[in-house]
CSV table of C-alpha atoms and ligand atoms in Angstrom, one decimal:
chain,number,residue,atom,x,y,z
A,6,MET,CA,99.4,209.0,163.3
A,7,ASN,CA,98.2,207.5,166.2
A,8,LYS,CA,100.5,204.5,166.6
A,9,VAL,CA,102.9,207.0,167.4
A,10,ILE,CA,100.7,209.1,170.0
A,11,ASP,CA,99.6,205.9,171.4
A,12,ALA,CA,102.8,204.7,171.9
A,13,VAL,CA,104.1,207.6,174.2
A,14,GLN,CA,103.7,206.4,177.4
A,15,SER,CA,105.9,207.3,180.8
A,16,ASP,CA,108.3,205.4,182.7
A,17,ALA,CA,108.7,206.1,186.2
A,18,GLY,CA,112.3,205.4,186.6
A,19,VAL,CA,113.6,207.5,183.6
A,20,GLN,CA,111.3,210.1,184.8
A,21,GLN,CA,113.0,210.0,188.4
A,22,ALA,CA,116.6,210.1,187.2
A,23,LEU,CA,115.3,213.1,184.7
A,24,GLU,CA,113.7,215.1,187.5
A,25,THR,CA,116.9,214.4,190.0
A,26,ALA,CA,119.4,215.6,186.8
A,27,LEU,CA,117.2,218.9,186.1
A,28,GLN,CA,116.4,219.9,189.7
A,29,GLN,CA,120.2,219.8,190.1
A,30,GLU,CA,120.9,221.6,187.3
A,31,PHE,CA,117.7,223.9,186.7
A,32,LYS,CA,116.6,224.3,190.2
A,33,ASP,CA,117.7,228.2,190.3
A,34,GLN,CA,116.6,229.3,186.8
A,35,PRO,CA,113.7,231.7,186.7
A,36,GLU,CA,112.2,230.3,183.8
A,37,PHE,CA,112.0,227.5,185.0
A,38,GLN,CA,109.4,228.8,187.3
A,39,ASN,CA,107.5,231.1,185.2
A,40,GLY,CA,104.8,231.0,182.4
A,41,TRP,CA,106.0,232.7,178.7
A,42,GLN,CA,103.0,234.5,178.3
A,43,ASP,CA,104.6,237.6,180.2
A,44,ILE,CA,107.9,238.0,179.4
A,45,ALA,CA,109.5,239.9,176.4
A,46,PRO,CA,110.3,237.5,172.9
A,47,LEU,CA,113.3,235.0,172.9
A,48,LEU,CA,114.2,235.6,169.4
A,49,SER,CA,112.2,238.2,166.9
A,50,VAL,CA,112.4,237.2,163.3
A,51,ARG,CA,111.8,240.3,160.9
A,52,GLU,CA,111.2,239.9,157.2
A,53,LEU,CA,113.5,237.0,156.6
A,54,ASN,CA,114.7,236.1,153.4
A,55,LYS,CA,117.1,233.3,152.0
A,56,PHE,CA,116.9,232.4,148.1
A,57,TYR,CA,119.3,229.8,146.2
A,58,ALA,CA,117.3,230.6,143.2
A,59,PRO,CA,114.1,232.1,142.5
A,60,GLY,CA,111.4,230.1,144.5
A,61,LYS,CA,113.9,227.9,146.2
A,62,GLY,CA,114.5,229.0,150.0
A,63,CYS,CA,112.5,231.2,152.3
A,64,GLY,CA,111.4,234.4,152.2
A,65,ASP,CA,109.1,237.2,154.0
A,66,ILE,CA,109.7,235.1,157.6
A,67,SER,CA,108.6,237.5,160.3
A,68,PHE,CA,107.6,235.9,163.8
A,69,ASP,CA,108.3,236.3,167.9
A,70,LEU,CA,109.2,233.1,169.9
A,71,TYR,CA,108.8,233.3,173.6
A,72,PRO,CA,110.7,231.6,176.5
A,73,GLY,CA,109.3,227.9,176.9
A,74,GLU,CA,107.8,227.8,173.8
A,75,VAL,CA,107.8,225.4,171.3
A,76,LEU,CA,107.4,226.4,167.7
A,77,GLY,CA,106.6,223.7,165.0
A,78,ILE,CA,107.9,224.4,161.0
A,79,VAL,CA,105.5,222.1,159.1
A,80,GLY,CA,105.6,221.5,155.5
A,81,GLU,CA,106.2,219.3,152.4
A,82,SER,CA,109.6,218.6,151.6
A,83,GLY,CA,111.3,221.5,149.6
A,84,SER,CA,109.4,224.1,151.2
A,85,GLY,CA,112.4,225.9,152.7
A,86,LYS,CA,111.7,224.7,156.3
A,87,SER,CA,115.5,223.7,156.8
A,88,THR,CA,116.7,226.7,154.8
A,89,LEU,CA,114.8,228.9,157.6
A,90,LEU,CA,116.2,226.6,160.7
A,91,SER,CA,119.4,227.4,159.3
A,92,CYS,CA,119.2,231.0,158.8
A,93,LEU,CA,117.2,231.2,162.6
A,94,SER,CA,120.7,229.2,164.2
A,95,ALA,CA,123.3,231.2,162.3
A,96,ARG,CA,124.1,228.6,160.4
A,97,LEU,CA,123.0,230.1,157.1
A,98,THR,CA,123.3,233.8,156.4
A,99,PRO,CA,120.1,235.6,155.1
A,100,ASP,CA,119.8,237.5,152.0
A,101,SER,CA,118.1,240.2,154.0
A,102,GLY,CA,116.1,240.6,157.0
A,103,GLN,CA,116.8,240.4,160.7
A,104,VAL,CA,116.8,237.4,164.0
A,105,LEU,CA,117.4,239.4,167.3
A,106,TYR,CA,118.1,237.2,170.3
A,107,ASN,CA,117.6,238.2,174.1
A,108,SER,CA,121.1,236.7,175.1
A,109,GLU,CA,121.3,236.1,179.2
A,110,GLN,CA,125.3,237.2,178.4
A,111,PHE,CA,124.7,239.9,175.6
A,112,ASP,CA,121.5,241.2,176.3
A,113,GLU,CA,119.8,241.9,172.8
A,114,ILE,CA,121.7,240.6,169.7
A,115,ASP,CA,121.1,241.2,166.6
A,116,LEU,CA,122.3,238.0,164.8
A,117,TYR,CA,123.6,239.2,161.6
A,118,ALA,CA,124.9,242.5,162.5
A,119,CYS,CA,127.1,241.2,165.7
A,120,GLU,CA,130.7,239.5,165.3
A,121,GLU,CA,131.2,236.2,164.7
A,122,SER,CA,132.5,235.0,168.0
A,123,ARG,CA,129.1,236.3,169.6
A,124,ARG,CA,127.1,234.1,167.6
A,125,ARG,CA,129.9,231.0,168.2
A,126,VAL,CA,129.6,231.8,172.0
A,127,LEU,CA,125.7,231.3,171.8
A,128,MET,CA,126.2,228.0,169.8
A,129,ARG,CA,128.0,226.5,172.4
A,130,SER,CA,126.2,227.7,175.3
A,131,GLU,CA,122.8,229.2,174.9
A,132,TRP,CA,121.6,227.5,171.9
A,133,GLY,CA,121.2,223.8,171.2
A,134,ILE,CA,120.9,222.2,167.6
A,135,VAL,CA,119.7,218.7,167.7
A,136,HIS,CA,120.0,217.6,163.8
A,137,GLN,CA,118.4,214.7,162.3
A,138,HIS,CA,121.2,212.6,161.7
A,139,ALA,CA,123.3,212.1,165.2
A,140,ARG,CA,126.8,212.3,162.9
A,141,ASP,CA,125.9,216.0,162.3
A,142,GLY,CA,125.7,216.5,165.9
A,143,LEU,CA,128.1,213.9,167.8
A,144,ARG,CA,131.8,213.5,167.5
A,145,MET,CA,131.6,209.7,166.8
A,146,ASN,CA,134.9,208.9,167.1
A,147,VAL,CA,135.0,209.9,171.2
A,148,SER,CA,133.3,208.6,173.9
A,149,ALA,CA,129.8,209.1,174.5
A,150,GLY,CA,131.1,211.0,177.8
A,151,ALA,CA,133.5,213.0,176.1
A,152,ASN,CA,130.7,214.2,173.8
A,153,ILE,CA,129.0,215.5,176.9
A,154,GLY,CA,132.0,216.7,178.4
A,155,GLU,CA,133.4,218.7,175.2
A,156,ARG,CA,130.7,220.8,175.3
A,157,LEU,CA,130.9,221.8,179.3
A,158,MET,CA,134.8,222.3,178.1
A,159,ALA,CA,133.6,224.4,175.5
A,160,VAL,CA,131.6,226.7,178.3
A,161,GLY,CA,134.8,226.6,180.9
A,162,GLU,CA,134.4,223.4,182.6
A,163,ARG,CA,138.1,222.2,183.5
A,164,HIS,CA,137.4,219.7,186.6
A,165,TYR,CA,137.4,216.3,185.2
A,166,GLY,CA,135.6,214.6,188.3
A,167,ASP,CA,132.7,217.3,187.4
A,168,ILE,CA,132.3,217.2,183.9
A,169,ARG,CA,132.6,213.0,184.6
A,170,SER,CA,129.6,213.7,186.8
A,171,LYS,CA,127.8,215.5,184.8
A,172,ALA,CA,128.4,213.3,182.1
A,173,GLU,CA,126.7,210.7,184.1
A,174,GLU,CA,123.8,212.5,185.3
A,175,TRP,CA,123.2,213.5,181.7
A,176,LEU,CA,123.8,210.1,180.3
A,177,THR,CA,120.7,208.7,182.9
A,178,ALA,CA,118.4,211.9,182.1
A,179,VAL,CA,118.4,210.9,178.4
A,180,GLU,CA,117.9,207.2,179.4
A,181,ILE,CA,121.6,205.4,178.8
A,182,ASP,CA,123.0,203.3,181.1
A,183,THR,CA,126.3,205.1,182.6
A,184,GLY,CA,128.0,201.9,181.9
A,185,ARG,CA,128.0,203.2,178.2
A,186,ILE,CA,129.9,206.3,179.2
A,187,ASP,CA,133.2,205.1,177.5
A,188,ASP,CA,131.5,203.6,174.6
A,189,ARG,CA,131.6,205.5,171.2
A,190,PRO,CA,128.2,206.7,169.7
A,191,SER,CA,129.0,204.3,166.7
A,192,GLN,CA,128.3,201.6,169.1
A,193,PHE,CA,124.8,202.9,170.2
A,194,SER,CA,121.7,202.4,168.3
A,195,GLY,CA,120.1,205.3,166.4
A,196,GLY,CA,117.9,206.1,169.1
A,197,MET,CA,120.4,206.1,171.5
A,198,GLN,CA,122.5,208.3,169.4
A,199,GLN,CA,119.7,210.8,169.2
A,200,ARG,CA,119.3,210.9,172.7
A,201,LEU,CA,123.4,211.4,173.2
A,202,GLN,CA,122.7,214.5,170.6
A,203,ILE,CA,120.2,215.8,173.2
A,204,ALA,CA,121.8,215.3,176.8
A,205,ARG,CA,125.2,216.9,174.4
A,206,ASN,CA,123.1,219.6,174.0
A,207,LEU,CA,121.4,220.0,177.5
A,208,VAL,CA,124.3,219.9,179.7
A,209,THR,CA,124.7,223.3,179.2
A,210,HIS,CA,121.9,224.6,180.0
A,211,PRO,CA,120.8,226.4,176.8
A,212,LYS,CA,117.8,228.3,176.6
A,213,LEU,CA,116.8,227.6,172.8
A,214,ILE,CA,117.0,224.7,170.9
A,215,PHE,CA,117.0,224.2,167.3
A,216,MET,CA,115.4,220.7,166.2
A,217,ASP,CA,115.7,219.6,162.4
A,218,GLU,CA,113.2,216.2,162.4
A,219,PRO,CA,114.9,214.9,165.4
A,220,THR,CA,113.2,211.6,164.8
A,221,GLY,CA,113.3,211.1,161.2
A,222,GLY,CA,114.6,207.3,160.5
A,223,LEU,CA,113.7,206.0,163.5
A,224,ASP,CA,111.6,203.2,163.9
A,225,VAL,CA,107.9,204.2,165.2
A,226,SER,CA,108.6,202.7,168.8
A,227,VAL,CA,112.4,204.2,169.2
A,228,GLN,CA,110.7,207.4,167.7
A,229,ALA,CA,107.8,207.1,170.5
A,230,LYS,CA,110.4,207.0,173.4
A,231,LEU,CA,112.3,209.7,171.9
A,232,LEU,CA,109.6,212.3,171.7
A,233,ASP,CA,108.1,211.2,175.4
A,234,LEU,CA,111.5,212.1,176.3
A,235,LEU,CA,111.9,215.4,174.3
A,236,ARG,CA,107.8,216.5,175.6
A,237,ASN,CA,109.5,215.6,179.3
A,238,LEU,CA,112.5,217.7,179.2
A,239,VAL,CA,110.7,221.0,177.1
A,240,SER,CA,108.3,220.9,179.6
A,241,ARG,CA,110.7,220.6,182.7
A,242,LEU,CA,113.6,222.9,181.6
A,243,GLY,CA,110.6,225.5,180.2
A,244,LEU,CA,113.1,225.8,177.0
A,245,SER,CA,112.2,227.4,173.9
A,246,VAL,CA,112.2,225.4,170.7
A,247,ILE,CA,112.1,225.5,167.2
A,248,ILE,CA,111.4,222.0,165.2
A,249,VAL,CA,111.1,221.3,161.9
A,250,THR,CA,109.4,218.3,161.1
A,251,HIS,CA,107.0,217.2,158.2
A,252,ASP,CA,105.6,214.5,160.6
A,253,LEU,CA,102.4,216.3,162.0
A,254,ALA,CA,102.0,213.7,164.7
A,255,VAL,CA,105.5,214.9,166.0
A,256,ALA,CA,104.3,218.4,165.7
A,257,ARG,CA,101.0,217.7,167.2
A,258,LEU,CA,102.8,216.4,170.2
A,259,LEU,CA,105.4,218.5,170.8
A,260,ALA,CA,104.5,222.0,169.4
A,261,HIS,CA,102.5,224.5,171.2
A,262,ARG,CA,101.9,227.0,168.0
A,263,LEU,CA,102.6,225.7,164.4
A,264,MET,CA,104.1,227.8,161.2
A,265,VAL,CA,103.1,225.9,157.8
A,266,MET,CA,104.9,226.4,154.9
A,267,ARG,CA,105.1,226.1,151.3
A,268,ARG,CA,107.2,226.9,148.5
A,269,GLY,CA,109.2,229.2,150.8
A,270,GLN,CA,106.4,231.3,152.3
A,271,VAL,CA,104.4,230.9,156.0
A,272,VAL,CA,100.9,230.1,154.5
A,273,GLU,CA,99.5,229.7,157.6
A,274,THR,CA,100.2,229.8,161.7
A,275,GLY,CA,98.3,229.3,164.8
A,276,LEU,CA,98.0,227.3,167.9
A,277,THR,CA,98.8,223.6,167.2
A,278,ASP,CA,95.3,222.0,167.6
A,279,GLN,CA,93.5,224.9,165.7
A,280,VAL,CA,95.9,224.6,162.5
A,281,LEU,CA,95.6,220.7,162.6
A,282,ASP,CA,91.8,220.2,163.5
A,283,ASP,CA,90.4,223.3,161.3
A,284,PRO,CA,93.1,223.9,159.1
A,285,GLN,CA,92.3,227.7,157.2
A,286,HIS,CA,94.5,227.4,154.1
A,287,PRO,CA,93.9,224.9,151.1
A,288,TYR,CA,97.1,224.0,151.8
A,289,THR,CA,97.1,223.1,155.1
A,290,GLN,CA,93.6,221.2,154.5
A,291,LEU,CA,95.8,219.1,151.7
A,292,LEU,CA,98.7,218.4,154.1
A,293,VAL,CA,96.3,217.4,157.2
A,294,SER,CA,93.9,215.2,155.2
A,295,SER,CA,96.9,213.6,153.3
A,296,ILE,CA,98.3,212.7,156.5
A,297,LEU,CA,94.8,211.2,157.7
A,298,GLN,CA,94.4,209.0,154.9
A,299,ASN,CA,97.6,207.0,155.2
B,354,ATP,N1,122.3,224.6,149.4
B,354,ATP,C1,121.3,225.0,148.4
B,354,ATP,N2,121.6,225.2,147.0
B,354,ATP,C2,120.8,225.4,146.3
B,354,ATP,N3,119.3,225.2,146.4
B,354,ATP,C3,119.2,224.7,147.8
B,354,ATP,C4,120.0,224.5,148.7
B,354,ATP,N4,119.5,224.0,149.7
B,354,ATP,C5,118.5,223.7,149.3
B,354,ATP,N5,117.9,224.7,148.0
B,354,ATP,C6,116.5,224.1,147.8
B,354,ATP,O1,116.1,225.1,148.5
B,354,ATP,C7,114.9,224.5,148.5
B,354,ATP,C8,114.1,224.5,150.0
B,354,ATP,O2,115.1,223.5,150.6
B,354,ATP,P1,115.0,223.3,152.4
B,354,ATP,O3,115.9,221.7,152.5
B,354,ATP,O4,115.3,224.3,153.2
B,354,ATP,O5,113.1,222.4,152.4
B,354,ATP,P2,112.3,221.4,153.6
B,354,ATP,O6,111.2,222.2,153.2
B,354,ATP,O7,113.2,221.6,154.1
B,354,ATP,O8,112.6,220.2,152.8
B,354,ATP,P3,113.1,218.9,153.1
B,354,ATP,O9,111.9,218.1,154.3
B,354,ATP,O10,113.0,218.0,152.2
B,354,ATP,O11,114.5,219.0,153.8
B,354,ATP,C9,114.6,223.6,147.6
B,354,ATP,O12,113.7,223.6,146.6
B,354,ATP,C10,115.7,223.2,147.9
B,354,ATP,O13,116.3,222.0,146.6
């Protein structure tokens, strides 16, 4: 676990580029200035259930997520993390329960009671989704610039020069040489593809990002670089994030709060350090101790 944490380092050039892009894009947004404690929840989940078969899925899930908060969902394979994330991000209809989202454009939305068109608008504007496999979040056969530009066009941007220059800014912000703007993602390494996926998501100023194992399958040094970038972006933009990971080191680095899942149920929640340093539930104790032994 410590290998990844130790390897996370800052790079002055990248930080500067990131800072410049972010200042231009986000300086007027109030969330950039405020803490999240005094604000209404961005997402409220009430008694959410989704089961494919008895014991397979997730059930009885309730929590609030605040602006600027990073919630980690951890647990072993098959515990229902991805099912829950899909229900929260409007990609999978739950059997029952409510997901309320405090939208900038539509005020409070009950995700599964509103029109499909509203969910689609949210998905391309106020929300971002970072998939484990970049090919699920990118169009592999169009250029890096077009991958970023497409999302801008989806929210109404039409000026080619503006689109290209925003694409360049975001490539720089995620540490991809702007000279690669016309290359296809298939010509990029795994880490670059993930960074491009992040740029594509962030270009429309989302409030809420869903991440499903964003560093899974990458080697340790690539993971460390990506985690450093994510951590910087999340704190500078005041993003709210729900991140699913089976990797407690990733959870420790990124999440303010953790939800531990086992067999589709939440068995423990709390501040990340509290949960990892002083786990209360026997399953969490096992999870933490098994990681420490590896
Ligand atoms: N589409 C589906 N149809 C039927 N069963 C499914 C489906 N998707 C997932 N499951 C089952 O539901 C349970 C929860 O799966 P889920 O993918 O949500 O867990 P997870 O914690 O994300 O696991 P992993 O880390 O391996 O992705 C598992 O038993 C899985 O086999």
